[in-house]
Short mmCIF file of C-alpha atoms in Angstrom, two decimals:
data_model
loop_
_atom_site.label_atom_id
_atom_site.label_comp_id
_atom_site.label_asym_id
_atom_site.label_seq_id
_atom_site.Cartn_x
_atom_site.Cartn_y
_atom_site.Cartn_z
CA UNK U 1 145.49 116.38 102.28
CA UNK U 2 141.96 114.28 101.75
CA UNK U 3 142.28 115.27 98.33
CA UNK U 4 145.40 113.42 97.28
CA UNK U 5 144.19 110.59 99.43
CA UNK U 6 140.52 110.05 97.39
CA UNK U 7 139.88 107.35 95.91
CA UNK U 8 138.84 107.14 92.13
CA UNK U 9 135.02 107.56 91.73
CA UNK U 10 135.01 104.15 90.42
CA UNK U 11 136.09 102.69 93.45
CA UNK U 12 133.30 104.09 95.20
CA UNK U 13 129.83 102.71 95.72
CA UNK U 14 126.93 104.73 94.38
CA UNK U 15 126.02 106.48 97.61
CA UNK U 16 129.84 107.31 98.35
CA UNK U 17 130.16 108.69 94.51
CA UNK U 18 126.65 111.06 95.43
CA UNK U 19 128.39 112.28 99.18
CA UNK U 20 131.90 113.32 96.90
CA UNK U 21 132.05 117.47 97.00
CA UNK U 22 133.39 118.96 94.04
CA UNK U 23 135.30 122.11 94.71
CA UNK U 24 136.81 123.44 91.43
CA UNK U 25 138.15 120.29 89.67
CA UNK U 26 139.14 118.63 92.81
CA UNK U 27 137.18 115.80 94.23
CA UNK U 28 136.81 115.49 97.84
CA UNK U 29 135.46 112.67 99.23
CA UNK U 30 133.83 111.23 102.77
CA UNK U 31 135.72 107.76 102.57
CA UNK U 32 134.05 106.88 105.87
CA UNK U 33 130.80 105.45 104.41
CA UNK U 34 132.96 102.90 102.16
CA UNK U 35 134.94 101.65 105.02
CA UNK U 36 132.12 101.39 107.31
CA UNK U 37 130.53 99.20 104.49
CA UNK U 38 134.04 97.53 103.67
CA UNK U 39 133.81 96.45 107.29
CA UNK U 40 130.26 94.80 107.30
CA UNK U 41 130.93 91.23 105.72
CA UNK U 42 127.44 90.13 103.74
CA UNK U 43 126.70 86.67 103.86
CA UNK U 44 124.98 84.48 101.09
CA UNK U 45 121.20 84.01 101.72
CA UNK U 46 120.81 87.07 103.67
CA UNK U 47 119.17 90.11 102.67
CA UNK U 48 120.25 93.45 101.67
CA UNK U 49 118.83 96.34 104.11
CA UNK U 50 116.03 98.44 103.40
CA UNK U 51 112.42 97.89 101.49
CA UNK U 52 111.91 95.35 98.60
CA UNK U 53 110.08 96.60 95.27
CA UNK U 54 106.85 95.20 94.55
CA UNK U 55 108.29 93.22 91.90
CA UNK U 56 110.86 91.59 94.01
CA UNK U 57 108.04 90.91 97.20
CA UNK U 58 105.98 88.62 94.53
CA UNK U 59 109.01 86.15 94.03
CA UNK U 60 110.41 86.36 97.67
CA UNK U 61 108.10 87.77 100.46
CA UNK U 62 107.44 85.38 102.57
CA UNK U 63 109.44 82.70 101.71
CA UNK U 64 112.38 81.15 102.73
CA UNK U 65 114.85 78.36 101.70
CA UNK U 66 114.01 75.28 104.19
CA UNK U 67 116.25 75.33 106.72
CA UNK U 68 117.02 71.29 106.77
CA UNK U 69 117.47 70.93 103.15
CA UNK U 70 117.72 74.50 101.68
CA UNK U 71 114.83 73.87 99.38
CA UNK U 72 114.23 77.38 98.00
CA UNK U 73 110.41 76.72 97.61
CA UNK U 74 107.72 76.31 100.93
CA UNK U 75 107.30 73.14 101.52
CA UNK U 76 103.87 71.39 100.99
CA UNK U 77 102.80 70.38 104.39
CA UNK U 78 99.74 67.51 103.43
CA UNK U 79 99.56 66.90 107.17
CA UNK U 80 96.34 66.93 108.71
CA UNK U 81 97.41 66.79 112.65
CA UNK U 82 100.64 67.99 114.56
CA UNK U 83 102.54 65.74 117.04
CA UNK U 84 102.98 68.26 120.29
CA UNK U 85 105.98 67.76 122.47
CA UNK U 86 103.92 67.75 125.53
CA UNK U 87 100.35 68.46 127.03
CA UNK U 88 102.15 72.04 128.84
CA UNK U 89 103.99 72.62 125.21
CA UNK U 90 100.92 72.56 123.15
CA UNK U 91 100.77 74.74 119.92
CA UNK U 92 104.13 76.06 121.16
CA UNK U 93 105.09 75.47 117.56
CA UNK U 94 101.67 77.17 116.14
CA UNK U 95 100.34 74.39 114.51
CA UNK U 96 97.99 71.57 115.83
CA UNK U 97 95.08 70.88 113.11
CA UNK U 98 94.80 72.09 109.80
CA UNK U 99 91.08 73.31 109.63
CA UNK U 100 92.49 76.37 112.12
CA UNK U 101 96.36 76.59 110.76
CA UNK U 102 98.89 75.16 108.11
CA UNK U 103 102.57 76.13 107.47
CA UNK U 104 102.20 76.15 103.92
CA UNK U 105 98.79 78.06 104.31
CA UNK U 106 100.44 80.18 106.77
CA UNK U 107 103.15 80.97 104.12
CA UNK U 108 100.66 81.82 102.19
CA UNK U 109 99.11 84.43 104.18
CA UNK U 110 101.84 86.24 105.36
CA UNK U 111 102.85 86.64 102.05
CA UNK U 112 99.29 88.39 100.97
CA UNK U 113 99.63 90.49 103.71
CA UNK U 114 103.17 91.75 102.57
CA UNK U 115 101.80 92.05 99.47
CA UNK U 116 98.74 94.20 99.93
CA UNK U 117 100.41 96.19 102.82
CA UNK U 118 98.25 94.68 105.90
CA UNK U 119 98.53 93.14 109.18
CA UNK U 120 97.49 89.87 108.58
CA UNK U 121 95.53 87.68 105.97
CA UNK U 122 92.93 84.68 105.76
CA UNK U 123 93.03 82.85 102.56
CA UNK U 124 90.16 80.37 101.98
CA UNK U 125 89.11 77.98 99.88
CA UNK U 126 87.07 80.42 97.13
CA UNK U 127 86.45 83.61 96.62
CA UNK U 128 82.51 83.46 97.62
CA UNK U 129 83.97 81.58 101.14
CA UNK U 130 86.42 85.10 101.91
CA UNK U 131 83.64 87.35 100.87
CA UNK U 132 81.18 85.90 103.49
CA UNK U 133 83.45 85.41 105.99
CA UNK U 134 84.48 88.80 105.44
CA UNK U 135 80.96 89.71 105.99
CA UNK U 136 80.40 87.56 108.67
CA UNK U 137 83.12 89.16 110.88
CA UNK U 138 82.03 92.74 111.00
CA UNK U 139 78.06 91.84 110.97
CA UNK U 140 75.12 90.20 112.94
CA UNK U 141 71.73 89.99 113.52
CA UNK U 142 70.11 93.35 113.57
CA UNK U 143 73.05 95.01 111.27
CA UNK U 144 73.27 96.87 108.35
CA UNK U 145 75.19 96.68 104.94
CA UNK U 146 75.64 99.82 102.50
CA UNK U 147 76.65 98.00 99.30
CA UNK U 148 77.69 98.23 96.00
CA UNK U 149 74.70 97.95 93.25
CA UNK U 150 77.38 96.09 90.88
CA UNK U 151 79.47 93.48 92.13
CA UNK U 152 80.24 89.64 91.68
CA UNK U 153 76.63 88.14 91.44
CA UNK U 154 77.33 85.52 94.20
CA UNK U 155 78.34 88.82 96.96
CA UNK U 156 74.97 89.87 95.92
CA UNK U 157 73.10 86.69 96.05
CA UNK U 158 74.67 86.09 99.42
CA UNK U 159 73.47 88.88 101.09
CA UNK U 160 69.40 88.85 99.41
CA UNK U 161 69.09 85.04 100.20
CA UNK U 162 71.78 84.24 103.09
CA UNK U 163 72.78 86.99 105.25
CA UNK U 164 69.52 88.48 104.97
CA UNK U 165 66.86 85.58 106.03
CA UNK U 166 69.55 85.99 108.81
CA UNK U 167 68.15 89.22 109.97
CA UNK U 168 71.09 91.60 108.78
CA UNK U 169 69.87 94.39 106.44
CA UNK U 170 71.63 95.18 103.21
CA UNK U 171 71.40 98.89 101.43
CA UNK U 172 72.20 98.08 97.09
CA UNK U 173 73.65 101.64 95.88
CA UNK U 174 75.40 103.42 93.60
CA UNK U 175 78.94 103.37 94.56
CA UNK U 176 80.00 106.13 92.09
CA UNK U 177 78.23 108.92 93.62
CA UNK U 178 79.85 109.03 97.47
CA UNK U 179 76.90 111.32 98.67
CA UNK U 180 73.91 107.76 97.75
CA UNK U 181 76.27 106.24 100.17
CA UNK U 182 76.29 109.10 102.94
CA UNK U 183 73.11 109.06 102.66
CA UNK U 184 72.18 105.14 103.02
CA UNK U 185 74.13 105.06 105.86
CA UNK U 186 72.20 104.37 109.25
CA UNK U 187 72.85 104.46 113.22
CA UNK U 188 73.33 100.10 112.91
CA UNK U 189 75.26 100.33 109.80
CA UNK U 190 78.58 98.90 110.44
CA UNK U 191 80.28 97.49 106.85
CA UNK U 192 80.58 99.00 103.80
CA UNK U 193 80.98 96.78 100.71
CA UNK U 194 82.22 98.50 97.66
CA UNK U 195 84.22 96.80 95.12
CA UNK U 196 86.49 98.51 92.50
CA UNK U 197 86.73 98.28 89.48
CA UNK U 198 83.29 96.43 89.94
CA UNK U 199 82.05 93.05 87.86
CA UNK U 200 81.27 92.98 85.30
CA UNK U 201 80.81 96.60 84.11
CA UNK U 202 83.61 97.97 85.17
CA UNK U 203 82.57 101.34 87.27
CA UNK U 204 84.95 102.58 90.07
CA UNK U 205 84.76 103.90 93.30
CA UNK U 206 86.72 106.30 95.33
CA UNK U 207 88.60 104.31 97.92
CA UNK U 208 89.44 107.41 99.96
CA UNK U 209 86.00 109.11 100.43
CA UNK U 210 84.24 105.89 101.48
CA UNK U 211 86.36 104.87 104.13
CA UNK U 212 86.72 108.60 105.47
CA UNK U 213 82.51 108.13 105.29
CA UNK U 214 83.09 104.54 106.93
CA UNK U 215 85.24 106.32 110.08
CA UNK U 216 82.94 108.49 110.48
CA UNK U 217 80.02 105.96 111.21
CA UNK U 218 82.18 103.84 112.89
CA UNK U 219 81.83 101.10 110.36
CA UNK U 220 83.71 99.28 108.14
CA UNK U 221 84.94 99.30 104.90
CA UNK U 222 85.76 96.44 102.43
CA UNK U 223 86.85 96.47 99.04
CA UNK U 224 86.44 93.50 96.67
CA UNK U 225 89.53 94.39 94.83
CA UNK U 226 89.77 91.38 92.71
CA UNK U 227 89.80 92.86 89.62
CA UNK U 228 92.46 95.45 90.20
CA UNK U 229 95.07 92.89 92.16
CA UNK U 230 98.04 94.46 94.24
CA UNK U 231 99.71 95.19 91.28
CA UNK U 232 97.79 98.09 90.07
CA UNK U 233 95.92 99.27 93.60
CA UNK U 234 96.06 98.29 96.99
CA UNK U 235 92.90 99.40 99.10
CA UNK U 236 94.79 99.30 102.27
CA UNK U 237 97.07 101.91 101.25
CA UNK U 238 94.06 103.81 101.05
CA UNK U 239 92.07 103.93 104.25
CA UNK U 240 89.66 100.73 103.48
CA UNK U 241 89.91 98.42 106.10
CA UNK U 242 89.89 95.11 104.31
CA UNK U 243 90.26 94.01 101.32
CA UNK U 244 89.14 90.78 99.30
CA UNK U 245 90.93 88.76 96.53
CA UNK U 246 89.59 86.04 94.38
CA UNK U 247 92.89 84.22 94.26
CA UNK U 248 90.93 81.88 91.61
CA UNK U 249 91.30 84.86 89.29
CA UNK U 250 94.93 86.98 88.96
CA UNK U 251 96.95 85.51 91.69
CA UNK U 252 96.41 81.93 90.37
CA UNK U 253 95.99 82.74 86.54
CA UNK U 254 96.11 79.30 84.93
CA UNK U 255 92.61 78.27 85.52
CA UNK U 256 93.80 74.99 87.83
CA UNK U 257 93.07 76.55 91.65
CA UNK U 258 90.44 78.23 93.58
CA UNK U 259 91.14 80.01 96.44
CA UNK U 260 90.27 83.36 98.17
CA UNK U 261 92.00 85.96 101.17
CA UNK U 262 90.85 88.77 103.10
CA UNK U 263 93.71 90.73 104.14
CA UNK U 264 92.80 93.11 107.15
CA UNK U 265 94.73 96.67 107.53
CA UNK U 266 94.89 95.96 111.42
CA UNK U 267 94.93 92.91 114.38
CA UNK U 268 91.64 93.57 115.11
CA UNK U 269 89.75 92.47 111.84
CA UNK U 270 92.50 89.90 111.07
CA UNK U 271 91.67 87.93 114.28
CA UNK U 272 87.73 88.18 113.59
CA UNK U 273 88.27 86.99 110.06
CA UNK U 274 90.76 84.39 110.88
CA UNK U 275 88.01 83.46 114.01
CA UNK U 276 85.29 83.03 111.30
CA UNK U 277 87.59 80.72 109.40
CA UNK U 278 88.43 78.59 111.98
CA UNK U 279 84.76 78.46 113.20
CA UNK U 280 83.57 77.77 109.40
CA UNK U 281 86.30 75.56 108.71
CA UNK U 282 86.90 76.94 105.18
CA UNK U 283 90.27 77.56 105.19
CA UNK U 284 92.64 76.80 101.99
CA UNK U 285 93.79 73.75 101.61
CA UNK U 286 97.60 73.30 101.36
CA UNK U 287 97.96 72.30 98.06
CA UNK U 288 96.07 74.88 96.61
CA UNK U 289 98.40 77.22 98.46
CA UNK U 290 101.26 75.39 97.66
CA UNK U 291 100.15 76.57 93.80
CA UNK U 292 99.33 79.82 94.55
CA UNK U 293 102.65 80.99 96.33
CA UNK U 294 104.21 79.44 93.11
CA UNK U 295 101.68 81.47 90.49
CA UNK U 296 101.81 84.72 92.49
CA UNK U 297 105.64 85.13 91.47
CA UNK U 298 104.54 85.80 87.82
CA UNK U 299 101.38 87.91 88.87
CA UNK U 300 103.10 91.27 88.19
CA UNK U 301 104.49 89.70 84.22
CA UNK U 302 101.11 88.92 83.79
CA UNK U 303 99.15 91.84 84.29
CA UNK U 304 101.22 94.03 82.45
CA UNK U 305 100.66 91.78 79.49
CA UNK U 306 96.96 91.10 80.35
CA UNK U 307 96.59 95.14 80.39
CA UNK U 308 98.63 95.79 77.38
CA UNK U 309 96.06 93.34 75.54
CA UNK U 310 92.94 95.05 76.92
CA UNK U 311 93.91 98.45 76.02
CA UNK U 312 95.12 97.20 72.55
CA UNK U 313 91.81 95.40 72.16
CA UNK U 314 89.46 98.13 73.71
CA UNK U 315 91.28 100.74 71.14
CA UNK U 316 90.41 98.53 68.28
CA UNK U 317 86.53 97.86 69.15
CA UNK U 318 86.17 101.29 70.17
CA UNK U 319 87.02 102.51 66.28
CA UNK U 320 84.71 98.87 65.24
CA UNK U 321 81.65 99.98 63.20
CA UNK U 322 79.82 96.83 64.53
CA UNK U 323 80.30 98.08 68.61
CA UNK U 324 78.54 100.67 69.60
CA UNK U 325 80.11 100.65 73.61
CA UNK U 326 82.80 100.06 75.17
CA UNK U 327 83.96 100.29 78.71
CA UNK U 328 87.90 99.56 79.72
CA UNK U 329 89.36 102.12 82.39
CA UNK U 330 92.22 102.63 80.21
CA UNK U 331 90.58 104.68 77.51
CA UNK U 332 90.04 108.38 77.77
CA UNK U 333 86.21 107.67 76.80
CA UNK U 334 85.98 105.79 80.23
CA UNK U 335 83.38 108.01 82.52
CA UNK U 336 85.50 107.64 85.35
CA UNK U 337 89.09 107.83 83.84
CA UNK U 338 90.25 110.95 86.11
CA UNK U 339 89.40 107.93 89.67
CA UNK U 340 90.89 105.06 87.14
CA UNK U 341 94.25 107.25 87.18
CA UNK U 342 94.18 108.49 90.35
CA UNK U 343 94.30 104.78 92.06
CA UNK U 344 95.43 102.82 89.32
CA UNK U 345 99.18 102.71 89.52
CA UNK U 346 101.86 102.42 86.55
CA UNK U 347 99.51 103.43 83.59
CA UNK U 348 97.90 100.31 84.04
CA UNK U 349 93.95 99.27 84.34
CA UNK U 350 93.92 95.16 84.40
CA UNK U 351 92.45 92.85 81.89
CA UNK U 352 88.94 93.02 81.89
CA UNK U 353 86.62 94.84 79.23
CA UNK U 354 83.00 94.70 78.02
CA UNK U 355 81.20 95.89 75.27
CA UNK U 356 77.96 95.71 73.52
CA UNK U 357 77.63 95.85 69.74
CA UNK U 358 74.94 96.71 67.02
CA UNK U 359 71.78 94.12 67.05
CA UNK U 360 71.63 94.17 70.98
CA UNK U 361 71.71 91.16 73.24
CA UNK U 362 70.94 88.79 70.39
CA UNK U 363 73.62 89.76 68.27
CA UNK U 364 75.89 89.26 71.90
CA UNK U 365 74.97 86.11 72.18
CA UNK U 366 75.48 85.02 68.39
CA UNK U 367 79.41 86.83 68.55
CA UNK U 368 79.50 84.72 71.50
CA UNK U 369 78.62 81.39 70.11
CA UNK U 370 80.79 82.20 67.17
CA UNK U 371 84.42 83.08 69.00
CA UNK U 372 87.33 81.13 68.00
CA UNK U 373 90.13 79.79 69.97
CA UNK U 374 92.50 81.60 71.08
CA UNK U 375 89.07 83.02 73.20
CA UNK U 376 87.15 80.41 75.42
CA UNK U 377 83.38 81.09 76.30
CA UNK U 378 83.46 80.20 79.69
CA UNK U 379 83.33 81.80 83.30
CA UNK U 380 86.51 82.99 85.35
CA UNK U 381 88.93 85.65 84.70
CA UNK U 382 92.13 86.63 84.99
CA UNK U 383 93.83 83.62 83.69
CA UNK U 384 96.33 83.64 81.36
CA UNK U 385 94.04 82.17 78.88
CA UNK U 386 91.75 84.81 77.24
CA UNK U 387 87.82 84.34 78.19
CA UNK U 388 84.60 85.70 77.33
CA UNK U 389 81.58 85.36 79.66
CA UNK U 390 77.97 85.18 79.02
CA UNK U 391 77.64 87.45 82.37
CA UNK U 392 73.60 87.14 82.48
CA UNK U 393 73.20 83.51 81.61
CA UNK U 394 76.69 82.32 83.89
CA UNK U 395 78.32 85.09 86.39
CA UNK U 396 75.57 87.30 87.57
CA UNK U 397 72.49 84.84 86.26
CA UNK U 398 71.63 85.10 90.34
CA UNK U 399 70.94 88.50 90.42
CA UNK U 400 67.27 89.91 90.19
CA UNK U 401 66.67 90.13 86.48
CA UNK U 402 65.72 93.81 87.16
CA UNK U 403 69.09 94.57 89.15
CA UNK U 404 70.80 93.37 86.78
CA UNK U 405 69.11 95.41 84.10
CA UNK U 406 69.70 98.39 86.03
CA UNK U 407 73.36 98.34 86.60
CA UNK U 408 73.48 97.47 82.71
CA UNK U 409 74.18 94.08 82.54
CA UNK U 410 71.64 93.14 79.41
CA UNK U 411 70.82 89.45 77.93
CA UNK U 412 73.85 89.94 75.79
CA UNK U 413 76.63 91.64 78.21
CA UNK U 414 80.06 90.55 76.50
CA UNK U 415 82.48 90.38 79.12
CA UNK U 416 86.14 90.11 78.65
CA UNK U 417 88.91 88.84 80.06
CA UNK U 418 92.36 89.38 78.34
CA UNK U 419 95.33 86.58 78.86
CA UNK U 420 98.56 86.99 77.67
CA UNK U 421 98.48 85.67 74.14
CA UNK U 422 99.52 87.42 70.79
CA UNK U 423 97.79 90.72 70.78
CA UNK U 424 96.96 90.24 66.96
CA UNK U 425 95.55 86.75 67.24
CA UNK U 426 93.29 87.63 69.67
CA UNK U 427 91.69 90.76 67.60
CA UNK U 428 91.74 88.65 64.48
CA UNK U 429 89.54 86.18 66.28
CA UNK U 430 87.38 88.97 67.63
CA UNK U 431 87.33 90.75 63.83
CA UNK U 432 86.35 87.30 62.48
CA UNK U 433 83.31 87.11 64.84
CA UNK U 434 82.05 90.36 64.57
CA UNK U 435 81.92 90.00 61.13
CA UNK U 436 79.17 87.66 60.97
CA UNK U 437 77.13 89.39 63.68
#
């Protein structure tokens, strides 16, 4: 009988073990399965069937051992120009000048867009060159813009004193309210900029209902999604039509690159965006990528560390008698910690905190000027070194004085950026400072 003939369950693989039937105390199993996989040889270097954890995509997607040598790393292709085997053959092996394409950029790109879930990337040379290419792709003369009130003070200096001398029209609104966007919108509106969680102050916006309100004005909608990386939300995955990284910041993390992508959910905006590029000739350049596809592999490590840190240091300025506010998603005080959980995957909310403590912007600026190493007063983010930022005297000092009052950003706006340093060192340093503030 197929009883007496069953294998021991630790013969089996796991799937075979979960198709066994127990009747009584006799196993019966469905051997077929195990000799159907007994009879499919694997091979070294191939891959296993099926999809690829997150985890796993940050190491591998996208690359592949060189086929001449079996280097297991992309090679860096410094070439500007690419022989062609004839005039009727030309770019029949995709490359021909690196201002339009690379292999090591293209690398590169393919694996952002495996990474964030779209159909194709751009990456760039900085952040500020995706973010007005980005722009630039879905806009013209005579268009109009419903945009964040908060972001990255060079997205909003770009569109006051470049897009709009231009003759494009841009709407600055509060992106935590939905209904000030529905209500912004206009018949020639045709992008929506929102970015989540925003710079520097850390508000949030509801991915879903903005791009269900872009679709149903036929426009656009981009998320600046920087802050939050792959690792903790990917825009894409819900309805937003592009999405921007500052590869500077989390997927580069050791303060040596800049770079920037726009990754587009479909072929359409990924040939616009990667037109713009080739027409603005601010593509990456390969070393830079080279990096990059070497940095991303620990981006996942490093954000769970960089968000441990924040939450442990938000928790202990929160109880601080000097602070009197602070704003990390993580903490159940944060105004918009129901959106925070509902897109923020794994529990975690990202690196990046502010607060304000008692004595106002003065007392701000003297904790500032009085941080000790392991902190660096500087700009950037994201790195694996921990920063604070002067926000309205470096990041956002481009920003009308009175928008940047608005959204909260005063004279002394602490901004911080966790790295991945001893937890305790880092709120000794911050204890120590405080203390003569």
């Amino acid at each position: 009988s197929l009883a007496r003939t069953a294998p021991s369950t630790a013969d089996l693989h796991t799937g075979d073990r979960a198709a066994m039937l127990c009747h009584g105390r006799r196993l019966v199993a469905r051997p077929a399965a195990a000799a159907a996989r007994r009879a499919q040889a694997t091979k070294s270097g191939t891959w296993m069937d099926g999809p690829r954890a997150l985890a796993t995509d940050l190491v591998h997607a996208a690359v592949e051992p060189e086929p001449l040598s079996g280097a297991v790393l992309t090679p860096l292709f410094l070439s500007t120009t690419f022989v062609q085997d004839s005039v009727e053959q030309y770019l029949a092996k995709g490359y021909s000048y690196s201002r339009t394409n690379n292999p090591t950029v293209t690398a590169l790109e393919t694996k952002l867009a495996a990474l964030e879930n779209g159909y194709g990337a751009a990456a760039f040379g900085t952040g500020m060159a995706a973010t007005t290419s980005a722009i630039s792709a879905t806009m013209k003369a005579g268009d109009h813009c419903v945009i964040t009130d908060c972001s990255y003070g060079g997205t909003n200096r770009s569109c006051r004193e470049f897009f709009t001398p231009l003759g494009m029209e841009f709407s600055f609104v509060d992106f935590r309210d939905t209904e000030n966007i529905r209500k912004a919108m206009k018949p020639n509106t045709k992008l929506i900029f929102s970015e989540t969680p925003a710079n520097p102050v850390l508000s949030l916006c509801d991915i879903e209902e903005i791009s269900k309100i872009a679709k149903e004005h036929g426009a656009k909608h981009v998320v600046d999604a920087t802050f939050a990386t792959p690792v903790i939300c990917r825009p894409l995955d819900h309805g937003a039509d592009m999405v921007i990284q500052s590869l500077t910041k989390y997927y580069e993390g050791h303060n040596m690159m800049t770079g920037g992508a726009v990754i587009s959910k479909d072929k359409e905006c990924a040939d616009l965006v990667k037109w713009v590029q080739n027409v603005h000739g601010n593509i990456i350049n390969p070393f830079p990528a080279f990096m990059i596809l070497q940095t991303t592999k620990t981006m996942g490590l490093r954000v769970k560390q960089q968000s441990a840190n924040a939450m442990a240091i938000a928790e202990f300025l929160e109880k601080h008698p000097k602070v009197t506010k602070v704003v990390y998603p993580g903490l159940a005080s944060h105004p918009q910690k129901a959106l925070a959980d509902k897109y923020h995957r794994d529990g975690l909310h990202g690196g990046m905190l502010w607060f304000d403590i008692v004595g106002g912007s003065q007392a701000g600026t003297k904790l500032m000027n009085a941080i000790q190493r392991p902190w660096s007063l500087c700009e950037n983010l994201g790195a694996t070194e921990s920063i604070i930022t002067a926000c309205a005297v470096m990041t956002h000092a481009n920003m009308l004085k009175e928008d940047r009052l608005k959204v909260g950003i005063s004279d002394g706006f602490i901004r911080v950026s966790c790295g991945i340093e001893d937890t305790a060192d880092l709120i000794k340093s911050l204890s120590i400072a405080l203390d003569q503030c």
